[in-house]
Coordinates of C-alpha atoms and ligand atoms in Angstrom, one line a residue:
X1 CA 18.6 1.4 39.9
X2 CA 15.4 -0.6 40.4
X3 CA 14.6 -3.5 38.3
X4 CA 11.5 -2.7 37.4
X5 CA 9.7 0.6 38.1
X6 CA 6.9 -1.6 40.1
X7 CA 9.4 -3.0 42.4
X8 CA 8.4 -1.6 45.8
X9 CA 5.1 -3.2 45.4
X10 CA 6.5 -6.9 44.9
X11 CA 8.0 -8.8 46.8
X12 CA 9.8 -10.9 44.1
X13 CA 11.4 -10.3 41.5
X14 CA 10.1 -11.3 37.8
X15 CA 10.5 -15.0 36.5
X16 CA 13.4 -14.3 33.5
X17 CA 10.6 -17.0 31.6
X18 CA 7.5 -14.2 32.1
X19 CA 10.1 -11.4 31.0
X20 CA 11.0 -12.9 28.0
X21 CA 7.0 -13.0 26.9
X22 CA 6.2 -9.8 27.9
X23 CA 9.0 -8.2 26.7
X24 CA 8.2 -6.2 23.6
X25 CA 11.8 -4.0 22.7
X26 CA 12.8 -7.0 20.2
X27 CA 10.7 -5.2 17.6
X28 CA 9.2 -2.0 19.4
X29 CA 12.0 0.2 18.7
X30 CA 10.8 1.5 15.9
X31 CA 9.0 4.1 17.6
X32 CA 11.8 5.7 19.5
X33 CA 12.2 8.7 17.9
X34 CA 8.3 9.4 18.1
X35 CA 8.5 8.1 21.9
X36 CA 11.1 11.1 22.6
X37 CA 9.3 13.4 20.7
X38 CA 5.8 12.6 22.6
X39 CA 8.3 12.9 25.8
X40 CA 9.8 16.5 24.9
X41 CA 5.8 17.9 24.4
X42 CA 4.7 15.9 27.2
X43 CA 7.5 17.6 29.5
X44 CA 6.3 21.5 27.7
X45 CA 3.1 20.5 28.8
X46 CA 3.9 19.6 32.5
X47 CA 5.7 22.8 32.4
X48 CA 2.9 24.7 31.7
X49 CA 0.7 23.4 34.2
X50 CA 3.5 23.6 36.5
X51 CA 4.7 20.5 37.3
X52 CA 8.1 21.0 37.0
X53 CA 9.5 24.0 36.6
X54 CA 12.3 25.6 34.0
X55 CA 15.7 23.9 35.2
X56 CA 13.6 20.5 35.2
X57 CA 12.1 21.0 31.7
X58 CA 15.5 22.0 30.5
X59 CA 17.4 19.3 31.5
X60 CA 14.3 16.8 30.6
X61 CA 14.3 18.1 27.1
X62 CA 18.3 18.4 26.8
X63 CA 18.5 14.5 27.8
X64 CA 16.1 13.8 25.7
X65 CA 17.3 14.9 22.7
X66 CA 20.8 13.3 23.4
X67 CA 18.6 9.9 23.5
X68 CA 17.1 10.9 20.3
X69 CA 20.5 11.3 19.0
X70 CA 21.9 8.0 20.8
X71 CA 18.6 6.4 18.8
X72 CA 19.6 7.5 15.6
X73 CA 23.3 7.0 15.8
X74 CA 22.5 3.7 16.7
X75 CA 24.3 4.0 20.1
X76 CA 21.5 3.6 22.5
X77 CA 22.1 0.8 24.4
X78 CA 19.6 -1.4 25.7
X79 CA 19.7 -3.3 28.6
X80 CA 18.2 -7.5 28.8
X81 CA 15.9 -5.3 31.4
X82 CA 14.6 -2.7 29.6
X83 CA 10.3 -4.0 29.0
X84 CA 10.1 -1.8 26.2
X85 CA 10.9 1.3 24.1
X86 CA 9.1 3.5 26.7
X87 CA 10.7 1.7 29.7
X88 CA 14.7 2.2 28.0
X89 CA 13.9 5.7 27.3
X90 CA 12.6 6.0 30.9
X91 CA 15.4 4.6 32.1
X92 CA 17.9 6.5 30.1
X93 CA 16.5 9.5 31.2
X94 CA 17.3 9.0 34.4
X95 CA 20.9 8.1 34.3
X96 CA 21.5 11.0 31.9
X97 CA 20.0 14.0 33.9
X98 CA 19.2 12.2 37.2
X99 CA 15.9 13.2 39.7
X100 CA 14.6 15.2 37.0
X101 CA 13.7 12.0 35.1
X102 CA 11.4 11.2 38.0
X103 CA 8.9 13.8 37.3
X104 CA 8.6 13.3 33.4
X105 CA 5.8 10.3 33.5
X106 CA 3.7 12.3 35.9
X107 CA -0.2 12.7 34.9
X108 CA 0.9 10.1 32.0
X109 CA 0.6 6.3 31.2
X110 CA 2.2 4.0 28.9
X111 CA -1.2 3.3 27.9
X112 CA -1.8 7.0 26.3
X113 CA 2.0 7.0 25.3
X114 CA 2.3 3.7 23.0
X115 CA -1.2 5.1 21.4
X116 CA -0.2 8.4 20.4
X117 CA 3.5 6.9 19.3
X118 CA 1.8 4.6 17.2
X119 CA -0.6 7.2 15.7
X120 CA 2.6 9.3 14.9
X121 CA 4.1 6.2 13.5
X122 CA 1.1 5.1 11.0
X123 CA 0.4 8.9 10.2
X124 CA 4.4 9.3 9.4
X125 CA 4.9 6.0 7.4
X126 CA 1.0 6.4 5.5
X127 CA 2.8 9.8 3.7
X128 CA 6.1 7.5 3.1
X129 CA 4.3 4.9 1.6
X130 CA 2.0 7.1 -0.3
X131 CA 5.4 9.1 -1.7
X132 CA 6.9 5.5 -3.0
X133 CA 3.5 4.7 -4.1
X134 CA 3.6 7.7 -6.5
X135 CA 6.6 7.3 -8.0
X136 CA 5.2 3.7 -9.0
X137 CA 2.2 5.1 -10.6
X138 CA 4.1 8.1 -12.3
X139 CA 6.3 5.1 -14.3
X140 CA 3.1 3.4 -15.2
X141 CA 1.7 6.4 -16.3
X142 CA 5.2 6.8 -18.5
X143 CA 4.6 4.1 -19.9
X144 CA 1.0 4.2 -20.8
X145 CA 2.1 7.7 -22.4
X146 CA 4.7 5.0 -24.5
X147 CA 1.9 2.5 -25.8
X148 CA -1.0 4.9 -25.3
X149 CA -2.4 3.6 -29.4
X150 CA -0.4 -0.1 -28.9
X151 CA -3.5 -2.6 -29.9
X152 CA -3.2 -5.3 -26.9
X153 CA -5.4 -8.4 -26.2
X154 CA -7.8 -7.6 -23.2
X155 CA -9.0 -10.6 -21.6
X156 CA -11.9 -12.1 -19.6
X157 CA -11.8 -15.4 -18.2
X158 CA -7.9 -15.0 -19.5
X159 CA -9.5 -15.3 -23.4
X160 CA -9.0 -12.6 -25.2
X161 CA -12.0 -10.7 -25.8
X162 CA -11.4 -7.3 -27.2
X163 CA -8.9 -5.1 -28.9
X164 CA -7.7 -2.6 -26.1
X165 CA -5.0 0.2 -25.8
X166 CA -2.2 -1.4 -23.6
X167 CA -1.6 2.5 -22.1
X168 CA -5.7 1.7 -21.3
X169 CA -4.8 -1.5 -19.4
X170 CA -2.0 -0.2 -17.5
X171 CA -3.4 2.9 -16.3
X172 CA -6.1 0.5 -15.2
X173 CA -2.9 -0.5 -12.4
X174 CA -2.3 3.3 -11.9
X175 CA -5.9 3.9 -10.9
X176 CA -6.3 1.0 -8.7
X177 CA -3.2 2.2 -7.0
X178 CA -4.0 5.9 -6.9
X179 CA -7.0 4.6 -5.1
X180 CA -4.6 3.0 -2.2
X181 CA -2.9 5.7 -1.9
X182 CA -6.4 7.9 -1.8
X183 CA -7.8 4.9 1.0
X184 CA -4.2 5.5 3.1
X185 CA -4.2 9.4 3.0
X186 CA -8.0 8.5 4.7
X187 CA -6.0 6.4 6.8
X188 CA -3.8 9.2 8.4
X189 CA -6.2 11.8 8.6
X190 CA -8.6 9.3 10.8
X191 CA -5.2 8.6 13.2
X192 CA -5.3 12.2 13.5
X193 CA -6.7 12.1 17.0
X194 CA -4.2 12.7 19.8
X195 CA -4.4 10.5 23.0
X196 CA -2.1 11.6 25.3
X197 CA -3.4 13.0 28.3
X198 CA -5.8 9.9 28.6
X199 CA -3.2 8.3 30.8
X200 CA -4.4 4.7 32.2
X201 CA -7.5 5.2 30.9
X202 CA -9.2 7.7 33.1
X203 CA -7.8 11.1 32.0
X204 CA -4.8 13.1 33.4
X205 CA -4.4 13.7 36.9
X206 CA -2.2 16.6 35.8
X207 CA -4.3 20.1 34.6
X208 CA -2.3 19.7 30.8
X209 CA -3.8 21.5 28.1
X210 CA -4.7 18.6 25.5
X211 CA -5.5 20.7 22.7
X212 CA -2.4 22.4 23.0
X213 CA -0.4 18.9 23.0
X214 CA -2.2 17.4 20.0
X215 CA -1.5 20.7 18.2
X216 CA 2.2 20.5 19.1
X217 CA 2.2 16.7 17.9
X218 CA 0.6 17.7 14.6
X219 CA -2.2 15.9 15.0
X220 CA -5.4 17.5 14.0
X221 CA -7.2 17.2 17.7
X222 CA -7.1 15.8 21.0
X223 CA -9.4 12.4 21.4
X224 CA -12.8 13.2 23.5
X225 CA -12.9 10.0 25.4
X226 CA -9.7 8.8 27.5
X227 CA -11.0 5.2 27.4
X228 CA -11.7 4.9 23.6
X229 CA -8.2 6.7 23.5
X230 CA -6.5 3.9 25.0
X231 CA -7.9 1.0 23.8
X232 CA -9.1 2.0 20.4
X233 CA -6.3 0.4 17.7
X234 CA -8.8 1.5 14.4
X235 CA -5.8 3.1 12.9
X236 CA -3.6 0.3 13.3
X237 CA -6.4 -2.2 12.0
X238 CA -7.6 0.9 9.1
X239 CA -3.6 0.8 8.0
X240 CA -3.0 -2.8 8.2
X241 CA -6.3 -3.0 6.2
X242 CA -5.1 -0.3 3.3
X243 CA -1.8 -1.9 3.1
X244 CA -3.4 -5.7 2.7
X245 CA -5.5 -4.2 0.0
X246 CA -2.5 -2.4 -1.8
X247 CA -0.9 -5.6 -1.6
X248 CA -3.5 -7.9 -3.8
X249 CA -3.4 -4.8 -6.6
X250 CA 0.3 -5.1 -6.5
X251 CA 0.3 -8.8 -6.7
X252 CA -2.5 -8.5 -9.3
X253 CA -0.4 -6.2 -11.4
X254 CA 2.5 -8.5 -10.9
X255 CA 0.3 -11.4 -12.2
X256 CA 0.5 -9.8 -15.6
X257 CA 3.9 -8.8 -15.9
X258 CA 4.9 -12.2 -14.9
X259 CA 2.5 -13.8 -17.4
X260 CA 3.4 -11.2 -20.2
X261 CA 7.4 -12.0 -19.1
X262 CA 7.0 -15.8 -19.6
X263 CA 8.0 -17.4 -22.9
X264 CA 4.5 -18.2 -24.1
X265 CA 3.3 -14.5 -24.5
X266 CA 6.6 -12.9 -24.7
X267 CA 5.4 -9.5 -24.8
X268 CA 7.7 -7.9 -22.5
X269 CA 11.7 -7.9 -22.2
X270 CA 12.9 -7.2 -18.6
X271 CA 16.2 -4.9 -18.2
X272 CA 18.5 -7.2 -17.0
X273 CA 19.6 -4.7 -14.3
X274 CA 16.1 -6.0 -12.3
X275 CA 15.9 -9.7 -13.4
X276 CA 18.0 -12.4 -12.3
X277 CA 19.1 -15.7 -13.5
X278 CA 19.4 -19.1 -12.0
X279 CA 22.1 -20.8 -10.2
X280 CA 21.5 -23.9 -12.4
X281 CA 19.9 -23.4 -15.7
X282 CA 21.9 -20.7 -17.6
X283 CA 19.4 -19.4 -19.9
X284 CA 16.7 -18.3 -17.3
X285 CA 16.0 -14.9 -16.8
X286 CA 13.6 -14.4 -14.1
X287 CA 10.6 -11.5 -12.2
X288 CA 11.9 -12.1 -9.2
X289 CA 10.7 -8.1 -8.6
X290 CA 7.0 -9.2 -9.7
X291 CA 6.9 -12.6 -7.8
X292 CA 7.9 -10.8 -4.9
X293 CA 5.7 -7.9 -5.3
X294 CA 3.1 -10.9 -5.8
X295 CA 4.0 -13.0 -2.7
X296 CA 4.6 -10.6 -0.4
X297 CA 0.8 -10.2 -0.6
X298 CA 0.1 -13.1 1.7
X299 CA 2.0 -11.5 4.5
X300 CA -0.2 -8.4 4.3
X301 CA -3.2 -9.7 4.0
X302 CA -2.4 -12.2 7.1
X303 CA -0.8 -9.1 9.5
X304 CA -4.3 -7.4 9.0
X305 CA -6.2 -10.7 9.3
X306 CA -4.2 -11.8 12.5
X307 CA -4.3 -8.2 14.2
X308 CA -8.1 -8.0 13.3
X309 CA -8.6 -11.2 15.3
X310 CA -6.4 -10.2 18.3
X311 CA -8.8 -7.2 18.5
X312 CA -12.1 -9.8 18.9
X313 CA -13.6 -9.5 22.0
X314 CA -11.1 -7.5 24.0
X315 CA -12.5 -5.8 26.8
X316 CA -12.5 -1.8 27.2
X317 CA -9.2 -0.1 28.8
X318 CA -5.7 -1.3 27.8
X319 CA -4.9 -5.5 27.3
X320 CA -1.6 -6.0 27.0
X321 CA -2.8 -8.3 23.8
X322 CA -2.6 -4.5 22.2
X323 CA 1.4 -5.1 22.4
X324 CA 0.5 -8.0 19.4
X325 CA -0.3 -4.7 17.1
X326 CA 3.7 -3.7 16.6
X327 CA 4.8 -6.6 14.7
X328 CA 2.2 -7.5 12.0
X329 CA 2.4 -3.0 11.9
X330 CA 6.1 -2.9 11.5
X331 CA 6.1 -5.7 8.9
X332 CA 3.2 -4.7 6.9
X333 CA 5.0 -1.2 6.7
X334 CA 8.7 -2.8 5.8
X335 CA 7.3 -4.7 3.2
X336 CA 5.5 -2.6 1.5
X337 CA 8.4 0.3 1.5
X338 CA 10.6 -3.1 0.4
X339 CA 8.4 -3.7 -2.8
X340 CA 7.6 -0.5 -3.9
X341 CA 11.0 1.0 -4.8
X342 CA 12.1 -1.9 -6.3
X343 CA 8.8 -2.2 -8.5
X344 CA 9.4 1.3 -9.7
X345 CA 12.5 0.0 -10.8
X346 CA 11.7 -2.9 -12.7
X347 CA 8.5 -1.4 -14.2
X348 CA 11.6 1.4 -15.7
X349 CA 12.9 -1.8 -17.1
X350 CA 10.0 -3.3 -19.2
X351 CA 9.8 -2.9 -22.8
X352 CA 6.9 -4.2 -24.4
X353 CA 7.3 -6.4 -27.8
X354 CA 4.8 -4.7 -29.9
X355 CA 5.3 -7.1 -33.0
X356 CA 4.6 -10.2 -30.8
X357 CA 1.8 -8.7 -28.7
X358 CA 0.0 -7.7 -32.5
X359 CA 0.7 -11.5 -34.1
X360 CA -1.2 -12.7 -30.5
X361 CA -4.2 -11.0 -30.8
X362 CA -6.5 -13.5 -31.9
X363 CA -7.9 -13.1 -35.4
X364 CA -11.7 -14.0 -33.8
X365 CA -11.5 -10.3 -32.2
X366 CA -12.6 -9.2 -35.4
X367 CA -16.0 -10.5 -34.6
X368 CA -16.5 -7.7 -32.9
X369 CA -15.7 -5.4 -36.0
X370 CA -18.3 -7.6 -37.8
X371 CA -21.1 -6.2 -35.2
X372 CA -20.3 -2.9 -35.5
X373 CA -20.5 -3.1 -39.3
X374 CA -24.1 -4.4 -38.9
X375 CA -25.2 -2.0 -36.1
X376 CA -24.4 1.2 -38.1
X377 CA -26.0 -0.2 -40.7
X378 CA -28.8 -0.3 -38.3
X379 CA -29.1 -4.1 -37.9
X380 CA -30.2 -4.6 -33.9
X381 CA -27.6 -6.0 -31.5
X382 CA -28.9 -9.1 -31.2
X383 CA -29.6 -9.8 -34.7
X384 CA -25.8 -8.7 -35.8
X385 CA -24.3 -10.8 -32.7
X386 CA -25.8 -14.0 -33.9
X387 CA -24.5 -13.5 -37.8
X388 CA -21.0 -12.4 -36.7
X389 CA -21.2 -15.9 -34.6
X390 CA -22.4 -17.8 -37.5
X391 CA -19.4 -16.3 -39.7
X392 CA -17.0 -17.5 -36.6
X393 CA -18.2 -20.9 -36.7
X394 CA -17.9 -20.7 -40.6
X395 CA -14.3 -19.8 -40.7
X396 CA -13.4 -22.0 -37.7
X397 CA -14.7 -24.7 -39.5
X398 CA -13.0 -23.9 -43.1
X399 CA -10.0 -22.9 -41.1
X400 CA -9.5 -19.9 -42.4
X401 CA -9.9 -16.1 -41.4
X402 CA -12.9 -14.0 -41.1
X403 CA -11.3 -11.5 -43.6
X404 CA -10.6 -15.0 -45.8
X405 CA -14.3 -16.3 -46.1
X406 CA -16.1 -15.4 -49.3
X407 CA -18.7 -12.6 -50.0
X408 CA -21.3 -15.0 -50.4
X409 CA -20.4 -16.8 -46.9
X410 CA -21.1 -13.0 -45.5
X411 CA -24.1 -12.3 -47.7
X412 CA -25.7 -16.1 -46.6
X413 CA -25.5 -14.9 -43.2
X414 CA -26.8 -11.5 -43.9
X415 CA -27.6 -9.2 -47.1
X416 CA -26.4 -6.3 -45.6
X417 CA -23.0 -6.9 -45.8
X418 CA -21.7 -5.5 -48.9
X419 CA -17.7 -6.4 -50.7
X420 CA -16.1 -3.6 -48.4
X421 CA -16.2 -6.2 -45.2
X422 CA -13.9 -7.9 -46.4
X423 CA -11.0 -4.9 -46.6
X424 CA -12.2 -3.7 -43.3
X425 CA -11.3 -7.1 -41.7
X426 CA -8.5 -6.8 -43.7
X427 CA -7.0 -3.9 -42.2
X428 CA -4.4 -4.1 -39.3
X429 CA -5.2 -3.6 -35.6
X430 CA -6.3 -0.3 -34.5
X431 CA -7.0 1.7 -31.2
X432 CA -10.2 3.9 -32.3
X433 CA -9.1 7.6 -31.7
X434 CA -13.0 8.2 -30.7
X435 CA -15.2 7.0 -28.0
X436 CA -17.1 7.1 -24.6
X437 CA -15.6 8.5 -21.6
X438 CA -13.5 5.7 -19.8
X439 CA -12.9 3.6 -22.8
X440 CA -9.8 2.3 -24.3
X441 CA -9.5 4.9 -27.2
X442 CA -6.6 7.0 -27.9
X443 CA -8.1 10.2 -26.7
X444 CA -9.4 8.2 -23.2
X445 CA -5.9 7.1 -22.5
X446 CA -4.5 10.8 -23.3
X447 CA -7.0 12.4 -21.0
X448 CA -6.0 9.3 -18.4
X449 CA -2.7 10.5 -18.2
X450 CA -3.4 14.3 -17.9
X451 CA -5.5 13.3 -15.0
X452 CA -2.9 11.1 -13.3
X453 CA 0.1 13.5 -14.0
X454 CA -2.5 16.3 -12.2
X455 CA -3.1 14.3 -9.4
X456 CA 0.8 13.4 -9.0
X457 CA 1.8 17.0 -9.5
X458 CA -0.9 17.8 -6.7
X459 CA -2.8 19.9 -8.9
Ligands
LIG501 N1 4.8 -2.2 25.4 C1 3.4 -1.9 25.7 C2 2.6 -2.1 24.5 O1 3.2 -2.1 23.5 C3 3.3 -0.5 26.3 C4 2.1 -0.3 27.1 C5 2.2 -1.1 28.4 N2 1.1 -0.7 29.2 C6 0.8 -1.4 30.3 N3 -0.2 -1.0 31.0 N4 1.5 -2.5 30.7 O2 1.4 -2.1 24.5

């Protein structure tokens, strides 16, 4: 058995120190099973342009399933030797069925191989992640079913600044991640563009039908342009991108469920089958889930940001700075189908503590009833916003409540304001059942959810 498959070209062997660096099957065996199926269509296709003929395509595809099977069993073994994923298999091949083995790279490259693996890969693992994405978004849309009329402070600048349905604000999370999942679907149908056949870079020496093999593959069509076949890595920047981008909302979403988790707003209790304590301080109870979710982000948005800067500059054709895509890939993918289960979980394990959330809204929210009141009573905006500020200053400085300050402290401000304010401030927190399309009212949340639950159903 040769070394390398280059040998009778060199006259020395590899330094072990080069090897090492060049090597890529520490982390490129995750596409092994994609690399054998590529193989098994590659090997139809020589047979149909009659490379090899019947006994030599059986045996090719018999041996290469019994790798595919050694790969899954986890009983492939891989030699200190072996370059790569493509290189083992090669290898493999040959001490399984022998001459045979020789023929199977013919009219091909690693070059169009490693692209369409990877394009299997990210089009494979963008339906996985979108699957674990929707079961996240069906909880949150459980829950915003749960809370759909629960008053809730909605900030800006972290102050509270209106009255909100909390089923409103967390369907505001669904939708940012129903949009991921939207941006990743985009994701797999651009990968959809088969390579193999480009070989080096120049197109197959061998007459294979490309159409046919990119059909076979499942991928929507064959690429027109061997060169932009081989050296294009969009998908893998387009993936890395969507996943970097799923990971802020995630972290973003986490933000709040830490905050709402912490003793000062205590609106949520956590399960505690998906919070944990501390080795030291016996009362804790802590996210860990949500600061995961939340600092996993960095990793994501660095994979992309490192990949997209490998990619500067690179000259047409294959570089083997192209073998930097795996890693950063791999990871981004792991992560995300790390979090993402686990969230689901944990989000199934938040109750929210409607009595606190209502004592925190802020009493000043009513300011905003106070415009309204003077608006339909046809007062303009402006006018109404500057006496509901006036009464806020008023109360802040008697320090009382809005509802609290006399009749004549409302009729100073403004003779419209009739006795009836005063019970309208009076009464508790409410989610308006009425409103614009998009807003935080009941019936907005309701429709919300019928659109989410559509969308998740596939309807
Ligand atoms: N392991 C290589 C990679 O990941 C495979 C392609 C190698 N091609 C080459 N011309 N050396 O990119």
């Amino acid at each position: 058995m040769k070394d390398k498959v280059w040998q009778d070209r060199f006259s020395k062997s590899l330094d072990p120190r080069v090897h090492a660096l060049n090597r890529s099957l520490t982390f490129d065996n995750w596409l092994g099973p994609y690399d054998v199926q590529v193989s098994i269509v590659w090997s139809q296709a020589l047979r149909r342009c009659e490379v090899i003929d019947d006994e030599e395509l059986e045996k090719i595809i018999q041996g290469l399933e019994g790798i595919g099977e050694e790969l899954e069993e986890g009983e492939f073994e891989f030699l200190e030797s072996d370059e790569d994923i493509h290189m083992a298999i090669e290898r493999r091949l040959a001490e399984r069925i022998g001459k045979p083995a020789d023929k199977l790279h013919h009219g091909r490259s690693r070059n169009d191989q490693v692209a369409t693996d990877l394009r299997l890969f990210v089009m494979d693992h963008s339906d996985q992640i979108q699957q674990a994405l929707r079961a996240v978004i069906k909880v949150l849309a459980e829950l915003a079913a749960e809370y759909v009329d629960t008053p809730f402070p909605g900030h800006t600048h972290l102050q509270q600044a209106q009255v909100v349905s909390l089923g409103h604000l967390l369907l505001a999370h669904a939708w940012s991640l129903k949009s991921d999942a939207e941006l990743l679907s985009a994701v797999a149908s651009s990968s959809s563009s088969c390579p193999l056949g480009a070989a080096a870079l120049g197109g197959s020496a061998a007459a294979v039908d490309r159409e046919w093999i990119a059909k076979e593959l499942g991928f929507t069509k064959a690429s027109e342009n061997s060169v932009e076949a081989v050296t294009s890595r969009d998908f893998v920047l387009d993936m890395l991108y969507g996943l970097s981008r799923l990971g802020v909302h995630l972290s973003r979403l986490a933000e709040d469920f830490i905050l709402w988790n912490s003793q000062e707003f205590g609106f949520i209790v956590l399960d505690d089958s998906v919070a944990t304590g501390s080795s030291l301080l016996a009362h804790k109870k802590n996210p860990d889930v949500f600061e995961l979710a939340r600092g996993k982000c960095g990793r994501l948005v660095g994979n992309h940001a490192g990949f997209l800067t490998t990619m500067k500059g690179l000259p047409l054709g294959y570089n083997k700075d192209f073998q930097e895509d795996k890693e950063p890939l791999f990871d981004s993918v792991d992560t995300v189908l790390q979090i993402l289960p686990a969230l689901e979980a944990a989000l199934g394990g938040v109750t929210f503590q409607t009595d606190t959330i209502s004592q925190a809204l802020s009493p000043l929210l009513k300011a905003e009833r106070i415009v309204q009141y003077l608006t339909e009573r046809s007062v303009p905006f402006r006018e109404a916003y500057g006496a509901a500020g006036r009464l806020v200053k008023e109360a802040e400085n008697q320090g009382i409540l809005l509802e609290k300050l006399p009749i004549e402290a409302y009729r100073k401000v403004s003779n419209v304001f009739m006795k009836d304010i005063q019970h309208i401030l009076a009464e508790g927190w409410q989610i308006p059942g009425d409103g614009v399309l998009g807003g935080s009212h009941v019936k907005s949340v309701q429709r919300q959810i019928k659109a989410v639950n559509a969308w998740l159903e596939g309807r």
